[in-house]
CSV table of C-alpha atoms in Angstrom, one decimal:
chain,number,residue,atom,x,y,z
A,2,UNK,CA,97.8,95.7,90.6
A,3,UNK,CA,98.7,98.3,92.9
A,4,UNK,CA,97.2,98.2,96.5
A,5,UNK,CA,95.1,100.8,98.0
A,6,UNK,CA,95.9,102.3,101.8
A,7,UNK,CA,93.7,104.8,103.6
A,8,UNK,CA,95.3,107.6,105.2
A,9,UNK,CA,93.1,109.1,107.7
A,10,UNK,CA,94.6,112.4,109.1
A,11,UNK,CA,93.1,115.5,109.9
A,12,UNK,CA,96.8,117.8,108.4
A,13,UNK,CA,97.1,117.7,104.6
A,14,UNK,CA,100.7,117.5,105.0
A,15,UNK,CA,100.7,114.3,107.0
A,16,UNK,CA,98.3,112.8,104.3
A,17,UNK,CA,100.6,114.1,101.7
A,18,UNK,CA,104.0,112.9,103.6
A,19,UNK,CA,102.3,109.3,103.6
A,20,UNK,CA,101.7,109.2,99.7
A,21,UNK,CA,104.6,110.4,99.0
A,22,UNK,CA,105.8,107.3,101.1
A,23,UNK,CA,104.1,105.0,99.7
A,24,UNK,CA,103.1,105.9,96.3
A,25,UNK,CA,106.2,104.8,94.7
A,26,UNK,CA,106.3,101.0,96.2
A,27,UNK,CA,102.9,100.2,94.0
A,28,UNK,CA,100.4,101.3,96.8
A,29,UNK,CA,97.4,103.4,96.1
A,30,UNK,CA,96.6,106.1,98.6
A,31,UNK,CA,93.1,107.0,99.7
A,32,UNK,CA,93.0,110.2,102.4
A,33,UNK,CA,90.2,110.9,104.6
A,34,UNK,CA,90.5,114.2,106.9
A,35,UNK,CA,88.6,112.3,110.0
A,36,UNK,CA,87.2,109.7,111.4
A,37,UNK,CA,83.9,110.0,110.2
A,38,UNK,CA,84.7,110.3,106.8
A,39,UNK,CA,87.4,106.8,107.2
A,40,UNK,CA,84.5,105.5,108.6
A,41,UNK,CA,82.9,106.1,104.9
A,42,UNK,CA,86.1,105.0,102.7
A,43,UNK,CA,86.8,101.5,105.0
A,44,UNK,CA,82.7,101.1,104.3
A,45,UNK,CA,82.7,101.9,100.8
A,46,UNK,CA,86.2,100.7,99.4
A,47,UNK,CA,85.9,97.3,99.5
A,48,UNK,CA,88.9,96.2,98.3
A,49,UNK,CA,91.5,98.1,101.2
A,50,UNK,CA,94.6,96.6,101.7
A,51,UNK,CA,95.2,98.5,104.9
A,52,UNK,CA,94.4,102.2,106.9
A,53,UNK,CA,96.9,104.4,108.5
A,54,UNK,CA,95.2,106.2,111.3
A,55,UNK,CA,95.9,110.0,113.6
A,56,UNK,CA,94.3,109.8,116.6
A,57,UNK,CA,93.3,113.8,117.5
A,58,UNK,CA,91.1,114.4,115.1
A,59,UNK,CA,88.1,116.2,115.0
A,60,UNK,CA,84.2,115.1,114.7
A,61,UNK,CA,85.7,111.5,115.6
A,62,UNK,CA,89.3,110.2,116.5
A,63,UNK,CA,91.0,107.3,115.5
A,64,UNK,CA,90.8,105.3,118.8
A,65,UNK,CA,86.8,105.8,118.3
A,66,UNK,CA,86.9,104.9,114.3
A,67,UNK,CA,88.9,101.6,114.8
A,68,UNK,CA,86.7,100.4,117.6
A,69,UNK,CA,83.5,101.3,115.0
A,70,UNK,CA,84.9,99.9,112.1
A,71,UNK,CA,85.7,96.3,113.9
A,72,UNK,CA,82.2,96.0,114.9
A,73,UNK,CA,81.6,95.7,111.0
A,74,UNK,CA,82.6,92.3,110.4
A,75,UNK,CA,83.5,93.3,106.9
A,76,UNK,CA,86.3,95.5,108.4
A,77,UNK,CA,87.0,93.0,111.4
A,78,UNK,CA,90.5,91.8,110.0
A,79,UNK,CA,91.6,94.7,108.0
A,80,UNK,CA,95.0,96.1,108.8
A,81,UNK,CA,95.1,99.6,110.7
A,82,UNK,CA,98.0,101.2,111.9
A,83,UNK,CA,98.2,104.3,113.9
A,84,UNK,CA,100.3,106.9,113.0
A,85,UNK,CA,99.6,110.1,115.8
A,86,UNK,CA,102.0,112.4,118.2
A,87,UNK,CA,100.5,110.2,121.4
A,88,UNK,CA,102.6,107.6,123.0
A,89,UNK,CA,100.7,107.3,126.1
A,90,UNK,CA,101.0,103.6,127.0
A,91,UNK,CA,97.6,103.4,127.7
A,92,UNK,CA,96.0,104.8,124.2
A,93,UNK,CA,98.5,102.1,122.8
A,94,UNK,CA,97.1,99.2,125.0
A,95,UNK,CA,93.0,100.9,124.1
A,96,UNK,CA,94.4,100.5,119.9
A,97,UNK,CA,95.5,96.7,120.5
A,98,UNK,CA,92.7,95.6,122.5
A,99,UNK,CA,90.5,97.3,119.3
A,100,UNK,CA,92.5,95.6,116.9
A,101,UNK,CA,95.1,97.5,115.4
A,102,UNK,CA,98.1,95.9,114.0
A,103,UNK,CA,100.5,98.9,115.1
A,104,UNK,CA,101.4,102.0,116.4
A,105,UNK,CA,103.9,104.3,115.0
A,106,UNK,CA,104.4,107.9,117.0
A,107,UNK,CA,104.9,111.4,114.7
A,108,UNK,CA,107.4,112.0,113.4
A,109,UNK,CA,107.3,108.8,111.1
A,110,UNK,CA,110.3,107.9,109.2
A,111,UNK,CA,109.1,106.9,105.9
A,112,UNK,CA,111.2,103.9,105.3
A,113,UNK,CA,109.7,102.2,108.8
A,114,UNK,CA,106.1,103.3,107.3
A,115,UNK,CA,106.9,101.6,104.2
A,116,UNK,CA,108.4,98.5,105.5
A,117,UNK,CA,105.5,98.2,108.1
A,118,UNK,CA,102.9,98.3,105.4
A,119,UNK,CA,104.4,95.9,102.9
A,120,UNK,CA,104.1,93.4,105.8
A,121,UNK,CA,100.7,93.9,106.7
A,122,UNK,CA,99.6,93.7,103.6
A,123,UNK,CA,101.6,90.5,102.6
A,124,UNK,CA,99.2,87.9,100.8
B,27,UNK,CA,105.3,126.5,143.6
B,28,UNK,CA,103.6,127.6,140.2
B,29,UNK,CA,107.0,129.8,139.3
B,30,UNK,CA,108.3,126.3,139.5
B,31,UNK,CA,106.0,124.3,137.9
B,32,UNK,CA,106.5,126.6,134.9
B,33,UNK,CA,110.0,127.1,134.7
B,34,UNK,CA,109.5,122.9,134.4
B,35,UNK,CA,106.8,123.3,131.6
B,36,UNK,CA,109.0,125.6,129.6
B,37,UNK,CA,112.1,124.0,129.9
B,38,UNK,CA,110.4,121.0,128.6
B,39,UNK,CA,109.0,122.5,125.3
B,40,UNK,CA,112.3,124.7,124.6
B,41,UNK,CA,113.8,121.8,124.7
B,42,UNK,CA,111.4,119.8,122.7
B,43,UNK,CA,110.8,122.4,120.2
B,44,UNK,CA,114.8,122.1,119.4
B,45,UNK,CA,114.4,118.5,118.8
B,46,UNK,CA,111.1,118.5,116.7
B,47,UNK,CA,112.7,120.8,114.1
B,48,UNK,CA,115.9,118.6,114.1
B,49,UNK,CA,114.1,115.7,113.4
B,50,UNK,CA,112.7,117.9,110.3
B,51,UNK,CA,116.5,118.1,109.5
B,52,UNK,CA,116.4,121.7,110.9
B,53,UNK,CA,118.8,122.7,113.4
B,54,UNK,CA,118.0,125.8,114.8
B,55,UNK,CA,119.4,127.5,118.5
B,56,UNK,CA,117.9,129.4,121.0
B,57,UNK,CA,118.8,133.0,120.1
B,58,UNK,CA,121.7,134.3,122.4
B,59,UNK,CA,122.0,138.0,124.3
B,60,UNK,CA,124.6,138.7,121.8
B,61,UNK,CA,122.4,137.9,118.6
B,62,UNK,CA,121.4,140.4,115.9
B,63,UNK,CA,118.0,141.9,116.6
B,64,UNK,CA,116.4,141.6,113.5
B,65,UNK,CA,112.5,142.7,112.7
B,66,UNK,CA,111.0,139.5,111.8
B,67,UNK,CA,107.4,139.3,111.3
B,68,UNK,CA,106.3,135.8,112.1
B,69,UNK,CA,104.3,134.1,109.5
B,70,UNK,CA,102.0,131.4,111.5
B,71,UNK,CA,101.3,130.8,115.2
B,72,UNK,CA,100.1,127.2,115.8
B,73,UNK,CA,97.9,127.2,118.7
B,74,UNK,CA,97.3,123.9,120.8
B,75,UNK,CA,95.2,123.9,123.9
B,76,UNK,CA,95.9,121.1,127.0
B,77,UNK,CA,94.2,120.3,129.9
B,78,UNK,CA,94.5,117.9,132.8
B,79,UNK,CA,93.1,117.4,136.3
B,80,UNK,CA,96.0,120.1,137.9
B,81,UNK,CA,96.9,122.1,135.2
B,82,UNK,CA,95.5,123.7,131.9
B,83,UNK,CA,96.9,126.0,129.1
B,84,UNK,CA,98.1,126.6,125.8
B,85,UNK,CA,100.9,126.1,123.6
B,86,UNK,CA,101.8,128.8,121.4
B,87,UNK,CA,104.6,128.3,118.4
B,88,UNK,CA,105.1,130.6,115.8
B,89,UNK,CA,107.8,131.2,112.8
B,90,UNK,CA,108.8,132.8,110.1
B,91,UNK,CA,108.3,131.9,106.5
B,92,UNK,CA,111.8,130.1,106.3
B,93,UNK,CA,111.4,127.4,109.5
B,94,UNK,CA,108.3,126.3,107.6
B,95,UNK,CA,109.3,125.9,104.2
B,96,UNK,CA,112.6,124.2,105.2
B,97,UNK,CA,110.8,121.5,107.2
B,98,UNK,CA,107.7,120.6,104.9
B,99,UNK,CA,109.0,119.3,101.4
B,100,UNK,CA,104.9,118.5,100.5
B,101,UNK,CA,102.8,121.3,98.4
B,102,UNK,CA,100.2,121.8,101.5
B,103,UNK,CA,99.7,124.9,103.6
B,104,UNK,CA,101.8,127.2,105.6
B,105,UNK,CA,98.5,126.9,107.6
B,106,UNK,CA,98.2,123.1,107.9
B,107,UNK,CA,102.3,122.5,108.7
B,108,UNK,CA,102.2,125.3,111.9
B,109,UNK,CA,98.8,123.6,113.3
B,110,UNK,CA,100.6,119.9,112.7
B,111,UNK,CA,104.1,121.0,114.6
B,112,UNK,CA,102.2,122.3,117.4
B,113,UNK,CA,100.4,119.2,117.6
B,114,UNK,CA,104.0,117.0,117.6
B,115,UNK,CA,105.5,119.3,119.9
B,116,UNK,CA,102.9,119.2,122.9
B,117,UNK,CA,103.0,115.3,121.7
B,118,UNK,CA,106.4,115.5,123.0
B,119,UNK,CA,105.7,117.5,126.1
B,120,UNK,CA,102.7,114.8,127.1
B,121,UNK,CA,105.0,112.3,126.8
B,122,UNK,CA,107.9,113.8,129.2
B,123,UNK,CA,104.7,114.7,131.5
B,124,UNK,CA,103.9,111.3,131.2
B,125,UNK,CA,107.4,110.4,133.0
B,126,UNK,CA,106.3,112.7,135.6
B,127,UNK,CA,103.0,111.4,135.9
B,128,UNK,CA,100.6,113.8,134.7
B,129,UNK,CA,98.5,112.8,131.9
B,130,UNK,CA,97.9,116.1,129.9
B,131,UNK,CA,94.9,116.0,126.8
B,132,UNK,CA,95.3,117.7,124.1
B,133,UNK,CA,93.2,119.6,122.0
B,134,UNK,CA,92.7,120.4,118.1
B,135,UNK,CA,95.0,122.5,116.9
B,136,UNK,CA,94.3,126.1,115.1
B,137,UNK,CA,96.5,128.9,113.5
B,138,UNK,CA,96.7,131.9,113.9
B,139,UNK,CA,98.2,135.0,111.7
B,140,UNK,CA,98.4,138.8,113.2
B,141,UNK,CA,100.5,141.9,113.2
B,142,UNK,CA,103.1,141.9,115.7
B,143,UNK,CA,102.6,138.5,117.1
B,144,UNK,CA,104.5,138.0,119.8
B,145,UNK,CA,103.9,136.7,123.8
B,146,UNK,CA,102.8,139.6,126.4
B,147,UNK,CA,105.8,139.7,128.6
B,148,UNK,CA,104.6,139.4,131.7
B,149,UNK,CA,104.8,137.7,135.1
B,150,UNK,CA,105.0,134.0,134.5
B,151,UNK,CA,104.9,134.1,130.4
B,152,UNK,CA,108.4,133.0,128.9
B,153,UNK,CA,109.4,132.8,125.3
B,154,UNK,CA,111.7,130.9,124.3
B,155,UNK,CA,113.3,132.1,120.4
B,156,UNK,CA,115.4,130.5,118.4
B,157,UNK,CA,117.2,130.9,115.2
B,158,UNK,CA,117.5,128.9,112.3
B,159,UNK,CA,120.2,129.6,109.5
B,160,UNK,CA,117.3,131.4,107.8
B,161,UNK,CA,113.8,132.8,110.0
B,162,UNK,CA,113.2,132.7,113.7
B,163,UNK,CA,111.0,130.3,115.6
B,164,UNK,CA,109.4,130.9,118.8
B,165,UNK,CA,107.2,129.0,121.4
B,166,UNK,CA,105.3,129.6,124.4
B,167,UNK,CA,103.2,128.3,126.7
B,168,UNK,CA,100.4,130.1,128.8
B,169,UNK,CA,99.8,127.8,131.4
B,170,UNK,CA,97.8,127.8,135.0
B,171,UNK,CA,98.6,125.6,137.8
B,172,UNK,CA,96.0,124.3,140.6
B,173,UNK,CA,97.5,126.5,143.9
B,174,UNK,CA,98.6,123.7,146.0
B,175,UNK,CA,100.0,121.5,142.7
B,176,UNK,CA,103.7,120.7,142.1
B,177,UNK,CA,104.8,118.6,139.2
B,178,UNK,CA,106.3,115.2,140.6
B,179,UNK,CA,109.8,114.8,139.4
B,180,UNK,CA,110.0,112.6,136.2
B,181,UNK,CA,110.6,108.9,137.7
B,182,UNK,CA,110.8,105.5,136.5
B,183,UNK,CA,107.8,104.7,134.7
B,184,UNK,CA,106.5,101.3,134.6
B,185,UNK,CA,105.3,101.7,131.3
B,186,UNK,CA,107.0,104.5,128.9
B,187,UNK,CA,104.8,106.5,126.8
B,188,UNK,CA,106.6,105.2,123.0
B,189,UNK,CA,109.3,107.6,121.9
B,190,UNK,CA,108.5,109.9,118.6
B,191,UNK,CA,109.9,107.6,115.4
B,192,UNK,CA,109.3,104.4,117.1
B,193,UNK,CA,107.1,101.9,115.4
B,194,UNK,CA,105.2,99.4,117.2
B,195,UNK,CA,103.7,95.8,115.4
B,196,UNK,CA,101.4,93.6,117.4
């Protein structure tokens, strides 16, 4: 059974770029256009194998969505992985002391994207 | 000092802006005195505002049909791409202020279609055009500088912003 991933990215043609990534090596892809509405999925999919995640967004950004969605000890251990145009050391240190697994700075090759996801979502 | 502090800034994202597209497998060149003149209506201006303690503006980068198609191989929006490459490139120019140690913050990013869009030459306000095999890209920055600011010179940084591509695990 294929796994699902989230996308959360405010462009379309980011969301799109990571499906087309990832759709052919048996993943599932969910998009959400913010962080409110990945908020919504992480809480109402239960059964996520792992989120991809922009950071400028607008209503709520990434950075703000992971730290909300690890209060919810449902969504405590679930994989997320940034995938934005920041590489400001700082942001990166806020994302691992939140939780995520990993950072990956625009623009993504898709075979690193791929390779990153299959290990995070290893059983 | 600001005439300076520009001439930085734009250096920066011309430079920038050439490596973005080539990393979209575009390789385009900044458009020579000896170039064609061609009437070329751009398609798209991406529009990203910045801000930071000494310095605030916008970063302007528009193109023709052509730069856009050739670097987006999904079914989205002309719309969508021009607002996401403005958002990489002044992700590029943060992290090369970064070096210099000057944290700029970035805002959403809009688009913007018109006749005749084009940068008001004026004191200050510098274009930078380039040409692709097909179409014409072009970027700008409108940009104001606290009076008694000057931009450090980029320096050894104790802790590098990550470089576009790279992929971090924890």
């Amino acid at each position: 059974m294929n796994k699902k991933v989230l996308i959360v990215d405010d462009s379309a043609t980011v969301r799109q770029q990571v499906r087309t990534a990832l759709s052919g090596a048996q993943f599932d892809v969910i998009e959400a256009v913010d962080g409110v509405e990945g908020a919504e999925a992480i809480e109402q999919v239960a059964d996520l194998a792992a989120v991809i995640c922009d950071v400028n967004m607008p209503r709520m950004d990434g950075l703000e969505m992971l730290e909300t969605v690890r209060k919810n000890p449902r969504s405590a251990l679930l994989p997320i992985v940034m995938l934005t145009s920041e590489g400001q050391h700082e942001l990166v240190q806020r994302a691992k002391t939140a939780g995520a697994k990993g950072w990956i700075v625009k623009p993504f090759k898709p075979e690193l994207l791929l390779a990153a996801i299959r290990k995070l979502t290893a059983t | 000092m600001t005439a300076t502090n520009k001439q930085i800034l734009d250096r920066a994202v011309a430079e920038n802006c050439l490596k973005l597209f080539a990393d979209y497998e575009l390789k385009i060149r900044a458009r020579e005195p000896g170039d064609a003149v061609e009437i070329e209506r751009f398609l798209l201006c991406g529009v990203i505002g910045f801000t930071s303690k000494k310095m605030r503006g916008v970063l302007a980068l528009a193109t023709t049909k052509e730069p856009l198609e050739l670097t987006n191989h999904t079914a989205t929006t002309h719309r969508d791409w021009i607002c996401e490459l403005a958002n990489q490139l002044l992700g590029r120019v943060k992290n090369q202020m970064l070096m210099r140690g000057l944290e700029i913050l970035p805002s959403i990013p809009i688009a913007l279609r018109g006749d005749h869009l084009s940068p008001v030459i004026q004191q200050g306000l510098v274009s930078e055009l380039f040409t692709a095999q097909r179409g014409v890209v072009c970027v700008w920055v409108d940009c104001e500088f606290d009076d008694d600011f000057i931009l450090p010179e980029a320096g050894e940084c104790a802790t590098p912003p990550v470089r576009e591509g790279d992929l971090l695990l924890f």
